[in-house]
Structure formats: C-alpha cells, structure tokens
Coordinates of C-alpha atoms and ligand atoms in Angstrom, one line a residue:
M1122 CA 0.3 0.0 0.3
A1123 CA 1.6 3.6 -1.1
T1124 CA 2.4 6.0 2.1
R1125 CA 0.5 9.3 0.2
I1126 CA 1.3 12.4 2.0
L1127 CA -0.5 16.0 2.0
G1128 CA 1.6 18.8 1.4
I1129 CA 0.4 22.4 2.1
E1130 CA 3.1 25.6 0.8
S1131 CA 2.4 28.9 1.6
S1132 CA 5.5 30.2 2.2
C1133 CA 5.5 33.5 -0.4
D1134 CA 2.2 34.1 -2.9
E1135 CA 1.1 30.4 -3.7
T1136 CA -1.5 28.4 -1.9
A1137 CA -0.6 25.0 -2.9
A1138 CA -1.7 21.5 -2.0
A1139 CA -0.9 18.7 -3.4
V1140 CA -1.0 14.7 -2.7
V1141 CA 2.3 12.1 -3.9
A1142 CA 2.6 8.6 -3.2
D1143 CA 5.6 7.2 -1.7
G1144 CA 7.6 10.3 -2.5
R1145 CA 7.3 9.8 -6.5
E1146 CA 3.8 10.0 -7.4
I1147 CA 2.3 13.0 -7.9
L1148 CA -1.4 11.9 -7.2
S1149 CA -2.7 15.6 -7.4
S1150 CA -1.2 19.3 -7.1
V1151 CA -3.3 22.4 -7.3
V1152 CA -1.6 25.4 -6.7
A1153 CA -3.6 28.8 -6.3
S1154 CA -1.7 31.9 -7.3
Q1155 CA -2.0 35.3 -6.0
V1156 CA -0.1 37.2 -9.2
S1157 CA -4.1 39.1 -10.1
V1158 CA -3.4 40.7 -6.7
H1159 CA 0.4 41.3 -6.2
R1160 CA 0.9 42.5 -10.1
K1161 CA -0.7 46.8 -9.7
Y1162 CA 2.6 46.7 -6.7
G1163 CA 5.0 45.1 -8.4
G1164 CA 6.0 43.1 -6.1
V1165 CA 4.1 40.3 -3.4
V1166 CA 2.5 42.7 -0.8
P1167 CA 2.8 40.4 3.0
E1168 CA 0.0 41.5 4.5
L1169 CA -2.1 41.2 0.7
A1170 CA -0.6 37.5 0.6
S1171 CA -1.3 36.3 4.3
R1172 CA -5.2 37.5 3.8
E1173 CA -5.4 35.4 0.3
H1174 CA -4.1 32.3 1.6
L1175 CA -6.1 32.8 4.6
R1176 CA -8.7 33.0 1.5
S1177 CA -7.8 29.9 -0.7
I1178 CA -5.9 26.9 2.1
V1179 CA -9.4 25.5 2.2
P1180 CA -10.9 25.3 -1.2
V1181 CA -7.0 24.5 -2.2
V1182 CA -6.8 21.7 0.0
R1183 CA -10.4 19.9 -0.5
E1184 CA -9.2 20.3 -4.8
A1185 CA -6.3 18.5 -3.7
L1186 CA -8.1 15.9 -2.7
E1187 CA -10.7 15.8 -5.1
C1188 CA -8.6 15.6 -7.5
A1189 CA -6.8 12.4 -6.2
K1190 CA -10.5 11.1 -5.2
L1191 CA -9.3 10.7 -1.5
T1192 CA -11.0 11.8 1.5
L1193 CA -8.6 13.0 4.5
K1194 CA -8.9 9.9 6.1
D1195 CA -6.9 8.0 3.6
L1196 CA -3.5 9.8 4.1
D1197 CA -0.4 9.0 6.0
A1198 CA 0.5 12.2 6.8
V1199 CA 0.9 15.6 6.9
G1200 CA 4.2 17.5 5.1
V1201 CA 3.8 21.8 5.5
T1202 CA 6.5 24.0 4.8
Y1203 CA 7.5 26.1 7.7
G1204 CA 10.4 28.3 6.2
P1205 CA 12.2 30.2 4.9
G1206 CA 9.4 32.8 3.3
L1207 CA 6.9 35.3 5.1
V1208 CA 6.5 34.4 8.7
G1209 CA 2.2 35.4 7.6
S1210 CA 2.1 33.7 5.0
L1211 CA 3.8 30.5 6.2
L1212 CA 1.4 30.8 9.6
V1213 CA -1.2 30.2 7.4
G1214 CA -0.5 26.7 6.3
L1215 CA 1.8 25.3 8.6
T1216 CA -1.4 26.3 11.1
Y1217 CA -4.4 24.4 8.6
G1218 CA -1.9 21.6 8.7
K1219 CA -0.7 21.5 12.2
V1220 CA -4.7 21.2 12.8
V1221 CA -5.6 18.3 9.8
A1222 CA -2.6 16.4 11.1
N1223 CA -3.4 16.8 14.7
A1224 CA -7.5 15.7 13.7
L1225 CA -6.9 12.8 12.0
G1226 CA -3.8 11.7 14.7
K1227 CA -1.4 11.4 12.0
P1228 CA 2.2 12.2 11.7
L1229 CA 3.2 15.8 10.6
I1230 CA 6.9 16.8 9.2
G1231 CA 8.0 20.0 8.9
V1232 CA 9.8 20.8 5.2
N1233 CA 12.4 23.2 4.4
H1234 CA 11.0 24.7 1.2
L1235 CA 14.7 25.3 -0.5
E1236 CA 14.6 21.6 -0.2
G1237 CA 11.1 21.1 -1.8
H1238 CA 12.8 23.3 -4.8
V1239 CA 15.2 20.3 -5.0
R1240 CA 12.9 17.4 -4.4
A1241 CA 10.3 18.9 -7.1
V1242 CA 13.7 18.0 -9.4
F1243 CA 13.6 14.4 -8.3
L1244 CA 9.7 13.8 -8.9
E1245 CA 10.3 15.0 -12.7
A1246 CA 13.2 12.7 -13.4
F1247 CA 10.6 10.1 -11.9
R1248 CA 8.3 10.5 -14.3
S1249 CA 10.6 10.8 -17.0
G1250 CA 12.4 7.3 -15.8
R1251 CA 16.1 8.9 -15.5
K1252 CA 18.2 8.6 -13.1
V1253 CA 19.9 11.3 -11.0
A1254 CA 23.2 10.5 -9.8
L1255 CA 24.6 12.0 -6.6
P1256 CA 27.1 13.9 -5.5
A1257 CA 24.8 16.7 -7.2
V1258 CA 25.2 20.9 -7.5
C1259 CA 21.6 22.6 -7.0
L1260 CA 21.3 25.2 -8.8
I1261 CA 18.2 26.6 -6.4
V1262 CA 16.7 29.8 -8.4
S1263 CA 13.8 31.7 -7.6
G1264 CA 12.1 35.5 -6.5
G1265 CA 13.6 34.9 -3.4
H1266 CA 16.5 32.6 -3.2
T1267 CA 19.6 31.8 -5.1
L1268 CA 21.8 29.5 -3.9
L1269 CA 24.3 26.8 -5.3
C1270 CA 25.2 24.1 -3.2
E1271 CA 25.9 20.5 -3.1
A1272 CA 23.5 17.6 -2.3
T1273 CA 24.9 14.0 -1.3
A1274 CA 22.9 11.2 0.5
A1275 CA 22.6 10.6 4.0
G1276 CA 22.3 7.5 4.2
P1277 CA 20.7 4.2 1.5
V1278 CA 20.6 6.5 -1.9
E1279 CA 18.1 3.7 -3.7
P1280 CA 15.1 4.8 -3.8
L1281 CA 16.0 8.2 -4.2
S1282 CA 12.9 9.1 -3.2
A1283 CA 12.8 7.8 0.2
A1284 CA 16.8 9.0 0.6
L1285 CA 17.7 11.8 3.1
L1286 CA 20.5 14.1 2.1
R1287 CA 22.8 16.2 3.0
Y1288 CA 23.5 19.8 2.2
R1289 CA 26.4 21.5 1.9
K1290 CA 26.0 25.7 0.8
I1291 CA 28.7 26.5 -1.8
G1292 CA 27.3 30.2 -2.5
Q1293 CA 24.8 32.6 -2.4
T1294 CA 23.8 35.4 -3.4
R1295 CA 25.2 38.5 -1.8
D1296 CA 21.6 41.2 -2.6
D1297 CA 19.2 40.5 -5.0
A1298 CA 17.6 36.7 -6.1
A1299 CA 18.0 36.0 -9.7
G1300 CA 13.4 36.5 -10.3
E1301 CA 13.6 39.7 -8.1
A1302 CA 16.6 40.9 -11.1
Y1303 CA 14.3 39.8 -13.5
D1304 CA 10.7 41.8 -11.3
K1305 CA 12.8 44.1 -10.8
V1306 CA 14.3 45.0 -14.4
A1307 CA 10.1 44.4 -16.0
K1308 CA 9.1 46.7 -13.2
L1309 CA 11.8 49.4 -14.8
L1310 CA 10.4 48.6 -18.2
A1311 CA 7.3 48.3 -18.1
L1312 CA 6.3 44.9 -18.8
G1313 CA 4.7 43.6 -15.8
Y1314 CA 4.9 41.8 -13.2
P1315 CA 6.2 38.7 -12.8
G1316 CA 8.7 39.7 -14.9
G1317 CA 10.5 36.5 -15.7
P1318 CA 8.2 34.9 -18.0
I1319 CA 7.2 38.3 -20.2
I1320 CA 11.1 39.1 -20.0
D1321 CA 12.0 34.9 -21.2
R1322 CA 9.5 35.6 -24.3
L1323 CA 9.8 39.0 -25.5
A1324 CA 13.9 38.0 -25.4
A1325 CA 13.3 35.3 -27.5
H1326 CA 12.3 37.9 -30.1
A1327 CA 14.8 40.3 -30.3
T1328 CA 16.3 40.2 -34.2
D1329 CA 20.0 40.1 -35.2
S1330 CA 20.2 44.0 -35.5
A1331 CA 18.1 44.5 -31.8
R1332 CA 20.9 42.3 -30.3
R1333 CA 23.7 44.6 -31.1
Q1334 CA 22.1 47.5 -30.9
A1335 CA 22.9 46.1 -26.8
E1336 CA 25.8 45.1 -27.0
H1337 CA 27.6 47.7 -26.0
I1338 CA 26.0 48.5 -22.5
D1339 CA 28.5 47.1 -19.7
F1340 CA 26.9 44.5 -18.5
S1341 CA 30.3 43.0 -17.8
P1342 CA 30.7 39.9 -15.8
T1343 CA 30.1 40.6 -11.9
K1344 CA 33.0 40.5 -9.5
V1345 CA 32.3 39.3 -5.8
R1346 CA 34.9 39.3 -3.6
G1347 CA 35.6 36.8 -0.7
N1348 CA 33.5 33.6 -1.9
P1349 CA 34.1 32.7 -5.9
Y1350 CA 30.4 31.1 -5.7
D1351 CA 28.8 33.6 -4.4
F1352 CA 26.4 35.7 -7.0
S1353 CA 25.3 39.4 -6.8
F1354 CA 22.7 40.6 -9.5
S1355 CA 21.7 44.3 -8.4
G1356 CA 25.0 46.2 -10.5
I1357 CA 22.8 44.1 -13.7
K1358 CA 19.9 45.8 -13.2
T1359 CA 21.7 48.4 -11.9
A1360 CA 23.4 49.1 -15.5
V1361 CA 19.6 48.3 -17.0
L1362 CA 18.7 51.6 -14.7
Y1363 CA 21.3 53.8 -16.3
Y1364 CA 20.9 52.7 -19.7
V1365 CA 17.6 53.4 -19.6
R1366 CA 18.1 57.1 -17.5
A1367 CA 20.6 57.4 -20.2
Q1368 CA 18.7 56.5 -23.6
P1369 CA 15.2 59.6 -23.3
A1370 CA 14.0 58.1 -26.3
L1371 CA 12.9 55.0 -24.4
Q1372 CA 10.9 56.8 -22.4
P1373 CA 7.2 57.6 -25.1
E1374 CA 7.2 53.0 -25.2
I1375 CA 7.8 52.9 -21.8
E1376 CA 4.8 55.0 -21.1
E1377 CA 2.8 53.8 -23.6
R1378 CA 3.1 49.9 -22.2
R1379 CA 2.3 51.5 -18.6
L1380 CA -0.9 52.4 -20.2
A1381 CA -1.2 48.9 -21.5
L1382 CA -0.9 47.6 -18.5
C1383 CA -3.1 50.2 -16.7
K1384 CA -5.9 48.8 -19.6
G1385 CA -4.9 45.3 -18.2
E1386 CA -3.6 44.6 -21.6
R1387 CA -0.5 42.0 -20.4
N1388 CA 0.3 39.3 -22.6
A1389 CA 3.4 39.1 -24.6
D1390 CA 1.7 39.9 -28.1
T1391 CA 0.8 43.1 -26.6
L1392 CA 4.1 43.7 -25.3
L1393 CA 5.9 43.0 -28.1
R1394 CA 3.9 45.7 -30.2
L1395 CA 5.0 48.4 -27.6
C1396 CA 8.9 47.2 -27.4
S1397 CA 11.4 48.9 -30.0
P1398 CA 14.0 46.6 -31.1
Q1399 CA 16.2 48.7 -28.9
T1400 CA 14.6 47.3 -25.9
L1401 CA 15.0 43.9 -27.2
G1402 CA 17.9 43.8 -27.3
L1403 CA 18.4 45.4 -24.2
L1404 CA 16.3 42.2 -22.4
V1405 CA 18.5 40.1 -24.4
S1406 CA 21.7 41.7 -23.0
F1407 CA 20.2 41.3 -19.4
Q1408 CA 18.9 37.9 -19.7
K1409 CA 22.4 37.1 -21.4
R1410 CA 24.2 37.8 -18.3
V1411 CA 22.5 37.0 -15.0
V1412 CA 22.2 33.7 -17.7
A1413 CA 26.1 33.6 -17.8
E1414 CA 26.4 34.3 -13.8
L1415 CA 24.0 31.8 -13.2
V1416 CA 25.3 28.5 -15.3
S1417 CA 29.6 29.8 -15.1
R1418 CA 29.2 29.2 -11.2
T1419 CA 27.0 26.4 -11.3
L1420 CA 29.4 24.1 -13.8
Q1421 CA 32.5 25.6 -11.7
A1422 CA 31.0 24.1 -8.8
A1423 CA 30.4 21.0 -10.7
E1424 CA 33.6 20.2 -11.9
E1425 CA 35.5 21.5 -8.1
I1426 CA 33.5 18.7 -6.4
A1427 CA 33.5 15.8 -9.0
A1428 CA 29.6 16.1 -9.4
Q1429 CA 27.6 13.1 -11.4
S1430 CA 24.7 15.7 -11.9
I1431 CA 23.3 19.6 -12.2
L1432 CA 20.1 20.3 -10.3
V1433 CA 18.0 23.7 -11.4
S1434 CA 15.1 24.9 -9.8
G1435 CA 12.9 27.3 -8.4
G1436 CA 10.8 30.0 -10.6
V1437 CA 13.6 31.3 -12.4
A1438 CA 14.5 27.4 -14.3
A1439 CA 11.4 27.6 -15.9
N1440 CA 14.1 30.4 -18.1
N1441 CA 14.3 29.1 -22.1
E1442 CA 17.5 30.5 -22.0
L1443 CA 19.1 29.0 -19.0
R1444 CA 17.5 25.6 -20.0
S1445 CA 19.3 25.4 -23.2
S1446 CA 22.7 27.3 -21.7
F1447 CA 22.7 24.5 -19.0
E1448 CA 21.9 22.0 -21.4
R1449 CA 24.8 23.1 -23.9
E1450 CA 27.5 23.7 -21.4
A1451 CA 26.9 20.6 -19.3
A1452 CA 26.6 18.4 -22.5
Q1453 CA 30.2 19.5 -23.9
R1454 CA 31.1 18.2 -20.1
S1455 CA 29.2 14.9 -20.5
L1456 CA 27.4 15.8 -17.3
Q1457 CA 23.6 15.6 -16.8
V1458 CA 21.7 18.6 -16.0
F1459 CA 18.0 17.7 -14.7
F1460 CA 15.5 20.4 -14.2
P1461 CA 11.8 19.7 -12.8
S1462 CA 8.9 20.8 -15.4
R1463 CA 7.9 24.1 -15.5
E1464 CA 4.8 23.8 -13.4
L1465 CA 7.3 22.2 -11.0
S1466 CA 10.3 24.6 -11.0
T1467 CA 7.4 27.5 -9.5
D1468 CA 5.9 26.9 -6.0
N1469 CA 3.6 24.0 -5.5
A1470 CA 3.0 21.4 -3.0
A1471 CA 4.2 17.8 -5.0
M1472 CA 7.5 19.0 -3.9
I1473 CA 6.8 19.3 -0.3
A1474 CA 4.9 16.7 0.1
A1475 CA 7.9 14.5 -1.3
A1476 CA 10.9 16.3 0.8
A1477 CA 8.4 15.0 3.3
Y1478 CA 8.4 11.3 2.4
P1479 CA 12.3 10.5 3.6
K1480 CA 11.6 12.5 7.1
L1481 CA 8.3 10.3 7.6
L1482 CA 10.3 6.9 7.0
S1483 CA 12.8 8.0 9.1
G1484 CA 11.0 9.6 12.2
Q1485 CA 12.0 13.1 11.6
L1486 CA 8.5 14.4 12.7
A1487 CA 7.1 17.8 13.8
G1488 CA 5.2 18.5 17.6
L1489 CA 2.8 21.0 17.5
D1490 CA 5.1 23.5 18.5
L1491 CA 6.5 23.9 14.8
N1492 CA 6.8 27.2 14.1
A1493 CA 7.7 29.5 11.2
E1494 CA 10.9 30.5 10.4
A1495 CA 11.4 33.7 7.7
V1496 CA 15.2 32.4 7.5
L1497 CA 15.5 28.6 7.4
P1498 CA 18.7 27.3 5.8
L1499 CA 19.1 24.6 3.8
A1500 CA 23.2 24.3 4.6
Ligands
KG4_1285 O1 9.5 29.8 -7.1 P1 8.6 30.6 -7.4 O2 8.1 30.3 -7.8 O3 8.7 31.9 -6.1 C1 9.9 31.8 -4.8 O4 10.1 31.0 -4.2 O5 9.9 33.3 -5.4 O6 9.9 31.5 -8.5 C2 9.0 33.2 -8.5 C3 10.2 34.1 -9.5 C4 9.9 35.3 -10.4 O7 10.9 36.6 -9.5 C5 10.3 35.2 -11.8 O8 9.6 36.4 -12.2 C6 10.9 34.1 -11.5 O9 10.3 33.1 -10.5 N1 10.5 33.5 -13.0 C7 11.3 33.8 -14.1 C8 10.7 32.5 -14.9 N2 9.5 32.1 -14.8 C9 9.1 32.8 -13.3 N3 12.2 33.5 -14.6 C10 13.0 33.9 -15.4 N4 12.2 33.3 -16.7 C11 11.2 32.7 -16.7 N5 10.5 31.8 -17.6
ZN1286 ZN1 10.1 28.9 -4.2

C-alpha cells in the first residue's frame, strides 16, 4: 500500500496543496496563484499574501483531495513548509497543516521550502524515468533565493525518493535573487509582474540587429569579493537603470506600456508590439548576463566537487535561455543536468510532500510547537 502524503505550501504568494504517493507519484497538485493581487504593486505585499492564503487554503486542500480521489482519512501524513518565507504566509499553511494532522492523528512533517525545490527536480526525473546520480550541485533560483549547494546522500540512496540528503552551501546571492532582478527590470521597463516569464518571451523575439544595439551596455561579468561562488545581481539591474536613464528615446514606449498594463493588456503579443528593437536588445543582454552568471558558477562548482549531476530548480529554472545554456554546456562536459517541469519549477506543494517522505520514513516528525521561520538555511 502506497504512503500518501498531503503537502501544503504557503511560503510566499502561492497557496498550494498536493497529494504524493511514496514520495514520487503525484496524485494531485493544486496551486492558487496570487499574482493578480500583487501585480499592481510590482511585487508581493506580505499583508495581502497572508489574507489571500487564508481565503484559499481550505478550497485548495479540498481540491487536491478531490483530484486525488481521496478523503482526509486516506492520508498517511501531512508535510508542510515551515520556512524560509513570509512569516504571515507560512503561518497559514503551517497552522492548517497542524490542525489536519492533529485532527486525523497522523504525523506532521516540517519541510524546508528550499529542499522542496530540490525534490521537485527528482519528481520530474521519476516521471521521465531518468536516474539522478549523486553528488549533485543544486542551483535554486527563484524570486526569493539564489543558492548553490552540494547534495550528497546521508544514508542509503536507493530509492532516491526515500533517501535523506545532506546539503552543503557553496554560494548564494549577496544582494538580489535572480528572479528579483528579473522582476525589478520588468518593473523599470513597464513589462508587468512577474518579470521573468515576460522577459523570457520577449527576449526570444529580438532580431540580430536588435541584439547588436545593446551590445555596448556594460554587462561585464560580476566580480564578488571573497567566495567566488557567491552571486550578485544588483549591479546588473543598476546597469539597466543607468542605460534607460541615458536613453530618453525609450521613455515614450515605457509610458505606452504602462498605459497598456493599466488597461489590463499584459499579454506577450501586445507588449511585444510596444517594444522597440532597442528594448528587446536590452532584454537579451540583461538575460544573457544573468544566465551566464548562474551557469558559469554552477559548472565551476560541479567541476570542483566532481558532481555527477546538476539540479536546477525554482521559478527561474523555467527560463528557456537558462535551460538551453545549461543543456549545451553540460553536454560538452558529459554532465547530466536536470530541471523540473515548468509547473514544478515555480512554487507548488507536490515538492513539499515529496520532501516530507524521507523524513517520515526516518521518523523526523514535527510537534505542534513547530514554528514558522522567515530565515531557514538549507545548509
Ligand atoms: O519559485 P518561485 O515561484 O517563487 C519564489 O520562491 O520566489 O519563483 C518566482 C520567480 C519570480 O521572480 C519570477 O519572475 C521568476 O521566478 N520566473 C522566471 C521565469 N518564470 C518565473 N524568471 C525567468 N524566466 C522565467 N521563465
Ligand atoms: Zn520557491
């Protein structure tokens, strides 16, 4: 009989619930996004996020059970994100998870959101029948995190869904997260929120001549003192800002896009029509630099620790340029690179249920005193 875990995730602006069997098979995964609530502020507003989680948590969990054709009584355990994230948001999912587990008399497992992102990669590998070999270098890139770490097995590695992992931090961002840089650049250029998906799509439409227009912008490799594996994205974002300030010709189109967004016209085709080749070129250069920073440090780390695999996860892992760049570079080095599907890249609860499974098997259970942690290191 399979072990069925209900996963609950509410660390930022997605209320999510999922049921996963044996840490590998997704029986259901429901995500209620709050993007439309936060959009007009250009970022997540914590108070609004908590309120939305409160509104969504009950119907989202109910839908996850319905999709899995299960009732609460069929569950074996509840896995819930307890950090890192917005405390007010985390508390909603955590409190609900505690109540469900306690009422059912089932185990409660606290999950680190970042470990969830790593497990999302495994879920996709299980689905596609690929084998992830350890040690692995994990790059977790989202709107809130940019973290490079090593994952090794803390015990038996087979099956991987049941294996406890040990993490060691290799590098992290010193300032903005990579997704945050995308979101801030999109805000500056009036491209809407979140910025990553739209910049990804628009950059793909730049012609060669558009690309050449932005080649002179100073997007030189970022130098970070101390740990060579640390990242910094605020300088790249500032380079975009200075470039835009120095180009008054870009202002009318920025204003036009602002008006379009106010009218709710935010699809990629509309915004593409309102972007000059110069803007598209700027987006290409910005994205090229961000991707190069992520890929080069990850590959260097993989070489240093003789990694067998590279695991890339978090919202930015959905980026097409990042995926193709990793695939190209990894193939040249005979390294295996793994991504979650696009749905599993961004926040979801299937990854939380999957991360809870090995902890359940090894008896790492949480009590009702488990608290929400805004800062919760993975390693
Ligand atoms: O993992 P996630 O859903 O939430 C956090 O934990 O932050 O990641 C959201 C972030 C946002 O900053 C968004 O702009 C970025 O991921 N993102 C992307 C893409 N899709 C989402 N960034 C670049 N390219 C994309 N295709
Ligand atoms: Zn996340």
